[in-house]
Each structure stands twice: as structure tokens, then as C-alpha cells.
Amino acid sequence: MDVTKLLSIALGAILINNFILVQFLGCCPFLGVSKKMDTAIGMGFAVIFVMGLASGICYFVNELLVALGLGFMQTVAFILVIAALVQFVEMFLQKMVPSLYEALGVYLPLITTNCAVLGVALLNVQNEYNFIESVVYGVTGGIGFLLAIVLFASIRERLDMVSSPPKCFRGFPIALITAGLMALAFGGFSGLQVW
Amino acid sequence: MNFKKQLKEGLLTQNPVLVQQLGMCSTMAITTSLSNGLGMGVSVTIILALSNIFISLLRKIIPDKIRIAAYVVVIAGFVTMVDLLLQAYLQDIAESLGVFIPLIVVNCIILARAEAFASKNRVLPSAVDGICQGLGYTLVLVVMSVIREFLGSGTFGSGVLNGGEGIRIFPESYGAQMLVLPVGGFLTLGVLIAVVQWMQDRSARKGGK
């Protein structure tokens, strides 16, 4: 097992090619659920979980599709797998860990349409990762998402308290500009060469 | 038919990106050159119109409980079609848009229109709605890519005009490279939405007087 490769995939997914701030995958929940810290954290962990599971399962689905010569059905198959997976996770949590289910609430079904999840499945195929690399990429991609959304939520909470931007910038535009400045900071990692 | 009203809603008053704030990811990610913006905009418009027509046709057959899954399958089918067509005939665009073509499946605009409009209306208005909303999305993409490309690398219409080179307006080394990077996507869209809010605010005040 090539540990350095796994480490470089992990570091790449968390910092250098952060899913939200560099690759623009998963912006909708990033902007939508980052008003409060608790929900941001809940969403972050749910995304880590689903992204890890989805990349593992989609790896086998893709193997099956390729074996059957149905590579072009990738997108349809992946989105169905993800939708079913999210539904399954929802039912499982509702039964086994009701407290977590309550905390995640409406954000759980919303993960289906989070493009980071479908994105990670497609990128795994594009980068020709094997099973372990895929799962590592999925989980660390989710950790990158958690990092970005938690940082962003803490900035936004403070922003609401202290600042008063011009009227037309209130709400969404100022959030986008804040995210832009964060992306600038994450851009600083892009020169980082690992192993 | 109130085609004019739907067109106005799609382009301005109910613009999917600027007012409804849907489909942010692709808007910010791919608007680095005019050809990308146009390619993405046209693809989404076609998929939106087709999926709206189909979902409107099937609206009485699809059971209410599994409607979201059914919509996603319909949309994914059309996305795959467009993806394969682009790879066959417009390889440059397919390559530069990369993973964002299959990701149109989870573009919230399409699902939102299916849920909010096509599932409640007849075929013709749904088709018109799809085209109008798609045009609104394309408009935003084109405006964003023109701004980012001009300020970032000093060209206009690269990939489309002047044999794919684009028209150079000022030397590349003078451009604010930042705007072609991810930062530029967030900043440009933020400013654009602020401008729209300012205009809405102003017209509301004028109407009030």
C-alpha cells in the first residue's frame, strides 16, 4: 500500500484542491446552511459520511458498468446510487441514532443534490483511483467541506453582529465576497507540493 | 400565451441565478471564458427545456411519493445525452467544462423548475418556462465570463471569436489574474447580485413614490 500517495490525496482534497473553495463543488449547501454554527457542523459531518460511502459504493458500481460495457450510463447510475444511499442513511439514522437524525433534519435529504457527492464519484473515475484511494478521497473531500463550512459559518456569525455593509450588499452578496476572500486564502495552498 | 411575461421573469425579475440564487456552483466555476459560458448555458437550456417537457407530460403518471427520484432519472437521461453529443461534436468545450457537464444533473435550477413549474403546468407553458429560465441562466453566465475574461486576461470572446484566440484588448500581463482564479468567481457573482439588488431597490422606491 502506497501510504505517501494516500497522504498526498488527503492533503490535496482538504487544502490544495478544497472541494468548495477551489473546485466549486457543493456551493449550494455551503452558502445555504452556513448561517449558524451548529447546522454547519451537522451538515459537514453528514457530508463526510455520505461522500465516503458514496465513493466506496460508486467504485464497485463503476466496475460493474465497465464490465457490462455500459460506461455511458455512469451519471444515471451514480445519481441513483447516491439518492438511494441518502435515503438508506436517513432511515438507518432515524431508527438507530434518532438524536443525530433530529439534528440533521432537512439537510440529510438535501445531500442528494449536493454536487460535491456526485462530483467525488465522477472524479474518482476520472483520476482512476482504486478502491482505497477512492474512499480516502471521498472522506478527506468531506473533511475539506467541513473545514470550509465551519470557517465560513464562524465568519458569517460575526459578520451579522458587527458589520453593516451597504444596503445592496446585505445578505447574499456579502456572503459571496466573504467566501471569495476565503478562496483567496486557500489559493495560497496551491503552490504546495507534496512528496 | 404570456410568453413575454415568462421571458421577462426568466431574464430579470425571476432570474434563476441572480434572484432565485440557484445553480451557483457551475455559475462560478466555469465562467472563465466566453466559450465555456456559452457552451454551459446552451447545454443547460436544452436540458431544462427537454426535461420540463417530459416531466410535464408525465406529471399525472408519476406517483407523488417518488417524484423527486423520477425527476432526477429523467434529467440524468438528458444530461447523459448532451454529454455524449458534446464529446462527439464539440470536444474542446467538453474538455474544458469537464466534470461540470455530468454535474448538470444536480444543478438545482433544473430540479427546482421541474418541481415548481413543470409538475403543475401543461406541456407548452412548461417548455416555454424551461427555455426562458435557461436563457436567464445563459445571460448571467455570458455576462460573468465577459467580465472575468476581460479583466482577468484582457481578451474578449476567446474560444469563439477570431479563430478561437479571442480579441485582445490589452496585453495579458496587465490583467488581474485573480479574476480567472476561483476568487474571481465569488467576487464577480457577489458584485453582480449586489447590482441587481440595488436596481430592484431603486425601482421599488420609484414605484412607491
Short mmCIF file of C-alpha atoms in Angstrom, two decimals:
data_model
loop_
_atom_site.label_atom_id
_atom_site.label_comp_id
_atom_site.label_asym_id
_atom_site.label_seq_id
_atom_site.Cartn_x
_atom_site.Cartn_y
_atom_site.Cartn_z
CA MET A 1 0.00 0.00 0.00
CA ASP A 2 1.44 3.32 -1.05
CA VAL A 3 0.94 5.48 2.00
CA THR A 4 2.54 8.62 0.60
CA LYS A 5 0.11 8.63 -2.30
CA LEU A 6 -2.82 8.36 0.09
CA LEU A 7 -1.38 11.21 2.16
CA SER A 8 -0.98 13.41 -0.86
CA ILE A 9 -4.56 12.63 -1.97
CA ALA A 10 -5.77 13.54 1.52
CA LEU A 11 -3.83 16.79 1.75
CA GLY A 12 -4.89 17.67 -1.78
CA ALA A 13 -8.57 17.13 -1.04
CA ILE A 14 -8.52 19.07 2.24
CA LEU A 15 -6.33 22.05 1.39
CA ILE A 16 -4.89 22.35 -2.11
CA ASN A 17 -7.96 21.41 -4.11
CA ASN A 18 -10.59 22.11 -1.48
CA PHE A 19 -13.92 20.98 -2.89
CA ILE A 20 -15.77 24.19 -2.23
CA LEU A 21 -13.26 26.98 -2.40
CA VAL A 22 -11.12 25.76 -5.27
CA GLN A 23 -13.27 23.35 -7.27
CA PHE A 24 -16.68 24.97 -6.66
CA LEU A 25 -18.37 21.70 -5.82
CA GLY A 26 -21.07 21.88 -3.17
CA CYS A 27 -21.54 25.63 -3.11
CA CYS A 28 -25.31 25.48 -2.62
CA PRO A 29 -25.26 23.93 0.89
CA PHE A 30 -22.09 25.90 1.63
CA LEU A 31 -23.94 29.16 1.12
CA GLY A 32 -27.33 27.90 2.27
CA VAL A 33 -26.62 26.23 5.60
CA SER A 34 -23.76 28.33 6.91
CA LYS A 35 -25.77 30.91 8.83
CA LYS A 36 -25.46 29.06 12.12
CA MET A 37 -22.54 27.14 13.53
CA ASP A 38 -24.47 24.06 14.76
CA THR A 39 -26.15 23.36 11.45
CA ALA A 40 -22.89 23.92 9.60
CA ILE A 41 -21.14 21.32 11.73
CA GLY A 42 -24.04 18.85 11.37
CA MET A 43 -24.08 19.30 7.61
CA GLY A 44 -20.30 18.90 7.45
CA PHE A 45 -20.33 15.56 9.24
CA ALA A 46 -23.28 14.27 7.23
CA VAL A 47 -21.41 15.15 4.03
CA ILE A 48 -18.22 13.38 5.19
CA PHE A 49 -20.25 10.26 5.89
CA VAL A 50 -22.17 10.24 2.62
CA MET A 51 -19.16 11.18 0.49
CA GLY A 52 -17.08 8.38 1.98
CA LEU A 53 -19.83 5.79 1.48
CA ALA A 54 -20.73 7.06 -1.98
CA SER A 55 -17.17 6.90 -3.27
CA GLY A 56 -16.79 3.35 -1.99
CA ILE A 57 -20.05 2.09 -3.47
CA CYS A 58 -19.75 4.01 -6.73
CA TYR A 59 -16.33 2.41 -7.24
CA PHE A 60 -17.94 -1.04 -7.41
CA VAL A 61 -20.87 0.25 -9.46
CA ASN A 62 -18.44 1.67 -11.97
CA GLU A 63 -16.50 -1.61 -12.13
CA LEU A 64 -19.78 -3.39 -12.85
CA LEU A 65 -20.80 -0.88 -15.53
CA VAL A 66 -17.43 -1.12 -17.25
CA ALA A 67 -17.58 -4.91 -17.14
CA LEU A 68 -21.00 -4.81 -18.79
CA GLY A 69 -19.86 -2.24 -21.35
CA LEU A 70 -22.30 0.34 -20.05
CA GLY A 71 -19.78 3.09 -19.20
CA PHE A 72 -22.03 5.77 -20.66
CA MET A 73 -24.68 5.08 -18.02
CA GLN A 74 -22.29 6.36 -15.33
CA THR A 75 -24.10 9.58 -14.49
CA VAL A 76 -27.54 7.96 -14.28
CA ALA A 77 -26.26 5.05 -12.21
CA PHE A 78 -24.28 7.23 -9.81
CA ILE A 79 -27.11 9.63 -9.08
CA LEU A 80 -29.46 6.72 -8.42
CA VAL A 81 -26.93 5.10 -6.08
CA ILE A 82 -26.45 8.37 -4.22
CA ALA A 83 -30.18 9.03 -3.93
CA ALA A 84 -30.77 5.50 -2.62
CA LEU A 85 -27.81 5.78 -0.27
CA VAL A 86 -29.02 9.04 1.24
CA GLN A 87 -32.50 7.56 1.68
CA PHE A 88 -30.98 4.50 3.34
CA VAL A 89 -28.76 6.54 5.66
CA GLU A 90 -31.79 8.60 6.59
CA MET A 91 -33.83 5.55 7.53
CA PHE A 92 -30.91 3.97 9.37
CA LEU A 93 -30.24 7.08 11.45
CA GLN A 94 -33.92 7.57 12.19
CA LYS A 95 -34.09 4.06 13.64
CA MET A 96 -30.69 3.74 15.32
CA VAL A 97 -29.47 7.24 16.22
CA PRO A 98 -32.59 9.42 16.48
CA SER A 99 -30.73 12.30 18.13
CA LEU A 100 -28.36 12.72 15.19
CA TYR A 101 -31.29 12.34 12.80
CA GLU A 102 -33.15 15.14 14.55
CA ALA A 103 -30.08 17.37 14.50
CA LEU A 104 -29.50 16.94 10.78
CA GLY A 105 -33.16 17.37 9.95
CA VAL A 106 -33.87 18.60 6.46
CA TYR A 107 -30.21 18.71 5.45
CA LEU A 108 -29.96 14.97 5.13
CA PRO A 109 -32.20 14.58 2.06
CA LEU A 110 -30.62 17.72 0.59
CA ILE A 111 -27.28 15.93 0.34
CA THR A 112 -28.60 14.08 -2.72
CA THR A 113 -28.39 17.29 -4.72
CA ASN A 114 -25.03 18.29 -3.26
CA CYS A 115 -22.78 18.33 -6.27
CA ALA A 116 -19.74 17.51 -4.15
CA VAL A 117 -21.08 13.97 -3.66
CA LEU A 118 -21.73 13.24 -7.33
CA GLY A 119 -18.56 15.18 -8.12
CA VAL A 120 -16.39 12.97 -5.94
CA ALA A 121 -17.81 9.83 -7.54
CA LEU A 122 -17.10 11.16 -11.04
CA LEU A 123 -13.64 12.48 -10.14
CA ASN A 124 -12.69 9.10 -8.68
CA VAL A 125 -13.38 7.52 -12.05
CA GLN A 126 -11.62 10.31 -13.93
CA ASN A 127 -8.49 10.06 -11.76
CA GLU A 128 -8.58 6.25 -11.97
CA TYR A 129 -8.35 5.79 -8.23
CA ASN A 130 -8.56 2.28 -6.80
CA PHE A 131 -10.98 1.35 -4.01
CA ILE A 132 -8.94 2.58 -1.05
CA GLU A 133 -7.85 5.76 -2.82
CA SER A 134 -11.48 6.47 -3.73
CA VAL A 135 -12.67 6.12 -0.15
CA VAL A 136 -9.78 8.26 1.13
CA TYR A 137 -10.54 10.92 -1.46
CA GLY A 138 -14.24 10.86 -0.53
CA VAL A 139 -13.70 11.11 3.21
CA THR A 140 -10.98 13.77 3.04
CA GLY A 141 -13.00 15.71 0.49
CA GLY A 142 -15.77 15.71 3.08
CA ILE A 143 -13.32 16.89 5.75
CA GLY A 144 -12.31 19.74 3.43
CA PHE A 145 -16.01 20.60 3.11
CA LEU A 146 -16.40 20.56 6.91
CA LEU A 147 -13.35 22.78 7.35
CA ALA A 148 -14.55 25.33 4.82
CA ILE A 149 -18.15 25.43 6.03
CA VAL A 150 -17.15 25.75 9.71
CA LEU A 151 -14.70 28.59 8.98
CA PHE A 152 -17.30 30.28 6.81
CA ALA A 153 -20.08 29.90 9.40
CA SER A 154 -17.94 31.42 12.13
CA ILE A 155 -17.09 34.39 9.91
CA ARG A 156 -20.73 34.83 8.96
CA GLU A 157 -21.94 34.77 12.57
CA ARG A 158 -19.53 37.56 13.39
CA LEU A 159 -20.34 39.43 10.20
CA ASP A 160 -24.00 39.67 11.16
CA MET A 161 -23.17 41.04 14.58
CA VAL A 162 -20.64 43.75 13.87
CA SER A 163 -20.73 44.89 10.28
CA SER A 164 -23.21 46.94 8.32
CA PRO A 165 -22.36 46.77 4.63
CA PRO A 166 -24.15 48.99 2.09
CA LYS A 167 -27.78 48.02 1.75
CA CYS A 168 -27.49 46.37 -1.65
CA PHE A 169 -24.65 44.14 -0.39
CA ARG A 170 -26.59 42.80 2.59
CA GLY A 171 -27.32 39.10 2.79
CA PHE A 172 -26.16 37.03 -0.11
CA PRO A 173 -23.66 39.32 -1.92
CA ILE A 174 -21.55 39.99 1.16
CA ALA A 175 -21.52 36.25 1.92
CA LEU A 176 -20.20 35.58 -1.57
CA ILE A 177 -17.49 38.19 -1.20
CA THR A 178 -16.50 36.71 2.17
CA ALA A 179 -16.29 33.31 0.51
CA GLY A 180 -14.18 34.90 -2.22
CA LEU A 181 -11.67 36.18 0.32
CA MET A 182 -11.56 32.70 1.87
CA ALA A 183 -10.92 31.23 -1.57
CA LEU A 184 -8.05 33.71 -1.94
CA ALA A 185 -6.57 32.41 1.31
CA PHE A 186 -6.98 28.80 0.18
CA GLY A 187 -5.41 29.77 -3.14
CA GLY A 188 -2.22 30.18 -1.15
CA PHE A 189 -2.04 26.41 -0.73
CA SER A 190 -1.98 25.84 -4.46
CA GLY A 191 1.81 26.05 -4.66
CA LEU A 192 2.16 23.35 -2.03
CA GLN A 193 4.00 20.36 -3.46
CA VAL A 194 3.65 17.11 -1.55
CA TRP A 195 6.04 14.25 -1.98
CA MET B 1 -49.84 32.92 -24.16
CA ASN B 2 -47.97 35.24 -21.85
CA PHE B 3 -44.65 34.43 -23.45
CA LYS B 4 -43.37 37.95 -22.85
CA LYS B 5 -44.08 37.77 -19.15
CA GLN B 6 -42.27 34.43 -18.79
CA LEU B 7 -39.30 35.75 -20.76
CA LYS B 8 -39.07 38.82 -18.57
CA GLU B 9 -39.28 36.67 -15.44
CA GLY B 10 -36.56 34.34 -16.69
CA LEU B 11 -34.17 37.07 -17.75
CA LEU B 12 -34.74 39.61 -14.98
CA THR B 13 -37.36 39.56 -12.28
CA GLN B 14 -37.12 35.82 -11.51
CA ASN B 15 -33.64 35.19 -12.88
CA PRO B 16 -32.60 31.71 -11.70
CA VAL B 17 -29.12 32.76 -10.59
CA LEU B 18 -29.37 36.39 -9.57
CA VAL B 19 -32.77 36.36 -7.89
CA GLN B 20 -33.63 32.73 -7.06
CA GLN B 21 -29.98 32.03 -6.22
CA LEU B 22 -29.90 28.56 -7.74
CA GLY B 23 -27.12 26.80 -9.61
CA MET B 24 -24.28 28.74 -8.02
CA CYS B 25 -21.59 26.08 -8.40
CA SER B 26 -21.48 25.93 -12.16
CA THR B 27 -22.02 29.68 -12.49
CA MET B 28 -18.87 30.45 -10.55
CA ALA B 29 -16.78 27.52 -11.71
CA ILE B 30 -16.88 27.63 -15.47
CA THR B 31 -17.22 31.32 -16.35
CA THR B 32 -13.57 31.88 -17.22
CA SER B 33 -14.05 32.31 -20.96
CA LEU B 34 -16.92 33.16 -23.28
CA SER B 35 -16.90 29.76 -24.98
CA ASN B 36 -17.27 27.98 -21.63
CA GLY B 37 -20.09 30.27 -20.54
CA LEU B 38 -21.98 29.92 -23.81
CA GLY B 39 -21.44 26.16 -24.02
CA MET B 40 -22.69 25.58 -20.49
CA GLY B 41 -25.60 28.00 -20.88
CA VAL B 42 -26.84 26.41 -24.10
CA SER B 43 -26.45 22.87 -22.72
CA VAL B 44 -28.43 23.72 -19.60
CA THR B 45 -31.13 25.50 -21.63
CA ILE B 46 -31.60 22.45 -23.88
CA ILE B 47 -31.70 20.04 -20.94
CA LEU B 48 -34.04 22.31 -18.99
CA ALA B 49 -36.49 22.61 -21.89
CA LEU B 50 -36.47 18.86 -22.63
CA SER B 51 -36.79 17.79 -19.01
CA ASN B 52 -39.58 20.30 -18.44
CA ILE B 53 -41.49 18.93 -21.45
CA PHE B 54 -41.08 15.33 -20.32
CA ILE B 55 -41.90 15.93 -16.69
CA SER B 56 -44.93 17.93 -17.70
CA LEU B 57 -46.07 15.05 -19.94
CA LEU B 58 -45.54 12.54 -17.15
CA ARG B 59 -46.92 14.68 -14.34
CA LYS B 60 -50.11 12.62 -13.97
CA ILE B 61 -48.32 9.27 -14.15
CA ILE B 62 -45.51 9.84 -11.65
CA PRO B 63 -46.63 8.96 -8.10
CA ASP B 64 -46.25 11.85 -5.70
CA LYS B 65 -44.03 9.99 -3.24
CA ILE B 66 -41.19 9.10 -5.58
CA ARG B 67 -41.46 12.16 -7.80
CA ILE B 68 -38.05 13.59 -6.95
CA ALA B 69 -36.31 10.31 -7.83
CA ALA B 70 -38.30 10.11 -11.06
CA TYR B 71 -37.38 13.68 -11.99
CA VAL B 72 -33.71 13.00 -11.31
CA VAL B 73 -33.75 9.97 -13.61
CA VAL B 74 -35.41 11.96 -16.42
CA ILE B 75 -32.88 14.77 -16.00
CA ALA B 76 -29.93 12.37 -15.81
CA GLY B 77 -31.03 10.77 -19.07
CA PHE B 78 -30.99 14.08 -20.92
CA VAL B 79 -27.71 15.11 -19.31
CA THR B 80 -26.05 11.90 -20.49
CA MET B 81 -27.37 12.58 -24.00
CA VAL B 82 -25.98 16.10 -24.09
CA ASP B 83 -22.71 14.91 -22.55
CA LEU B 84 -22.20 12.30 -25.26
CA LEU B 85 -23.17 14.74 -28.02
CA LEU B 86 -20.70 17.34 -26.76
CA GLN B 87 -17.93 14.76 -26.56
CA ALA B 88 -18.66 13.71 -30.12
CA TYR B 89 -19.03 17.08 -31.81
CA LEU B 90 -17.57 19.82 -29.58
CA GLN B 91 -14.63 18.17 -27.92
CA ASP B 92 -12.86 21.40 -26.87
CA ILE B 93 -15.86 22.59 -24.88
CA ALA B 94 -16.45 19.12 -23.43
CA GLU B 95 -12.87 19.03 -22.21
CA SER B 96 -12.79 22.48 -20.67
CA LEU B 97 -16.16 22.02 -18.93
CA GLY B 98 -15.04 18.60 -17.71
CA VAL B 99 -16.91 17.24 -14.73
CA PHE B 100 -19.42 20.09 -14.75
CA ILE B 101 -21.36 18.61 -17.69
CA PRO B 102 -22.43 15.45 -15.82
CA LEU B 103 -22.92 17.62 -12.76
CA ILE B 104 -25.80 19.42 -14.54
CA VAL B 105 -27.87 16.54 -13.08
CA VAL B 106 -27.59 18.09 -9.64
CA ASN B 107 -27.88 21.67 -10.86
CA CYS B 108 -30.66 22.94 -8.62
CA ILE B 109 -32.19 25.10 -11.38
CA ILE B 110 -33.44 22.09 -13.31
CA LEU B 111 -34.89 20.25 -10.33
CA ALA B 112 -36.40 23.47 -8.99
CA ARG B 113 -38.18 24.24 -12.28
CA ALA B 114 -39.40 20.64 -12.54
CA GLU B 115 -40.82 20.78 -9.03
CA ALA B 116 -42.14 24.35 -9.10
CA PHE B 117 -43.38 24.63 -12.66
CA ALA B 118 -43.40 21.59 -14.93
CA SER B 119 -45.14 19.32 -12.43
CA LYS B 120 -48.08 21.71 -12.23
CA ASN B 121 -48.43 23.06 -15.76
CA ARG B 122 -49.24 21.87 -19.26
CA VAL B 123 -46.61 20.96 -21.82
CA LEU B 124 -46.37 24.17 -23.83
CA PRO B 125 -46.02 26.62 -20.93
CA SER B 126 -43.50 24.23 -19.34
CA ALA B 127 -41.37 24.18 -22.47
CA VAL B 128 -41.51 27.99 -22.67
CA ASP B 129 -40.61 28.21 -18.99
CA GLY B 130 -37.63 25.92 -19.50
CA ILE B 131 -36.34 27.98 -22.41
CA CYS B 132 -36.85 31.31 -20.63
CA GLN B 133 -35.19 30.20 -17.40
CA GLY B 134 -32.39 28.66 -19.42
CA LEU B 135 -31.89 31.93 -21.29
CA GLY B 136 -31.74 33.79 -17.98
CA TYR B 137 -29.05 31.39 -16.77
CA THR B 138 -27.14 31.75 -20.06
CA LEU B 139 -27.33 35.54 -19.80
CA VAL B 140 -25.73 35.50 -16.35
CA LEU B 141 -23.03 33.07 -17.48
CA VAL B 142 -22.20 35.20 -20.51
CA VAL B 143 -22.07 38.44 -18.52
CA MET B 144 -19.87 36.82 -15.87
CA SER B 145 -17.49 35.27 -18.36
CA VAL B 146 -17.16 38.50 -20.34
CA ILE B 147 -16.30 40.44 -17.17
CA ARG B 148 -13.88 37.82 -15.84
CA GLU B 149 -12.19 37.20 -19.15
CA PHE B 150 -11.79 40.91 -19.92
CA LEU B 151 -10.41 41.94 -16.54
CA GLY B 152 -8.52 38.72 -15.93
CA SER B 153 -6.74 38.03 -19.18
CA GLY B 154 -7.56 41.05 -21.34
CA THR B 155 -9.40 39.27 -24.14
CA PHE B 156 -12.97 39.17 -25.41
CA GLY B 157 -14.63 36.03 -26.71
CA SER B 158 -11.77 33.55 -26.50
CA GLY B 159 -12.70 30.20 -27.97
CA VAL B 160 -15.45 31.80 -30.09
CA LEU B 161 -14.18 34.87 -31.97
CA ASN B 162 -11.06 35.42 -34.06
CA GLY B 163 -10.41 31.75 -34.75
CA GLY B 164 -10.54 30.77 -31.10
CA GLU B 165 -7.91 33.27 -29.99
CA GLY B 166 -10.34 35.97 -28.96
CA ILE B 167 -9.87 39.69 -29.49
CA ARG B 168 -7.04 41.01 -27.36
CA ILE B 169 -7.92 44.32 -25.74
CA PHE B 170 -4.86 44.79 -23.54
CA PRO B 171 -1.71 42.72 -23.04
CA GLU B 172 -2.13 39.63 -20.93
CA SER B 173 0.47 40.68 -18.36
CA TYR B 174 -1.69 43.70 -17.39
CA GLY B 175 -4.69 41.57 -16.48
CA ALA B 176 -5.81 40.91 -12.92
CA GLN B 177 -5.10 37.17 -12.96
CA MET B 178 -7.04 36.85 -9.73
CA LEU B 179 -10.34 37.15 -11.58
CA VAL B 180 -9.75 33.98 -13.57
CA LEU B 181 -8.94 32.10 -10.35
CA PRO B 182 -11.71 30.80 -8.06
CA VAL B 183 -11.66 34.06 -6.09
CA GLY B 184 -12.86 35.94 -9.14
CA GLY B 185 -15.93 33.73 -9.42
CA PHE B 186 -17.11 34.54 -5.90
CA LEU B 187 -16.31 38.26 -6.18
CA THR B 188 -17.88 38.78 -9.62
CA LEU B 189 -21.09 36.96 -8.70
CA GLY B 190 -21.30 38.82 -5.37
CA VAL B 191 -20.97 42.20 -7.05
CA LEU B 192 -23.42 41.22 -9.79
CA ILE B 193 -26.10 40.20 -7.26
CA ALA B 194 -25.47 43.41 -5.33
CA VAL B 195 -26.05 45.43 -8.52
CA VAL B 196 -29.32 43.59 -9.16
CA GLN B 197 -30.48 44.18 -5.56
CA TRP B 198 -29.61 47.85 -5.92
CA MET B 199 -31.63 48.10 -9.13
CA GLN B 200 -34.62 46.31 -7.59
CA ASP B 201 -34.44 48.57 -4.58
CA ARG B 202 -34.33 51.66 -6.75
CA SER B 203 -37.24 50.63 -8.95
CA ALA B 204 -39.27 49.71 -5.84
CA ARG B 205 -38.64 53.16 -4.40
CA LYS B 206 -39.61 54.83 -7.66
CA GLY B 207 -42.78 52.74 -7.81
CA GLY B 208 -43.62 53.75 -4.25
CA LYS B 209 -43.46 57.45 -4.91
#
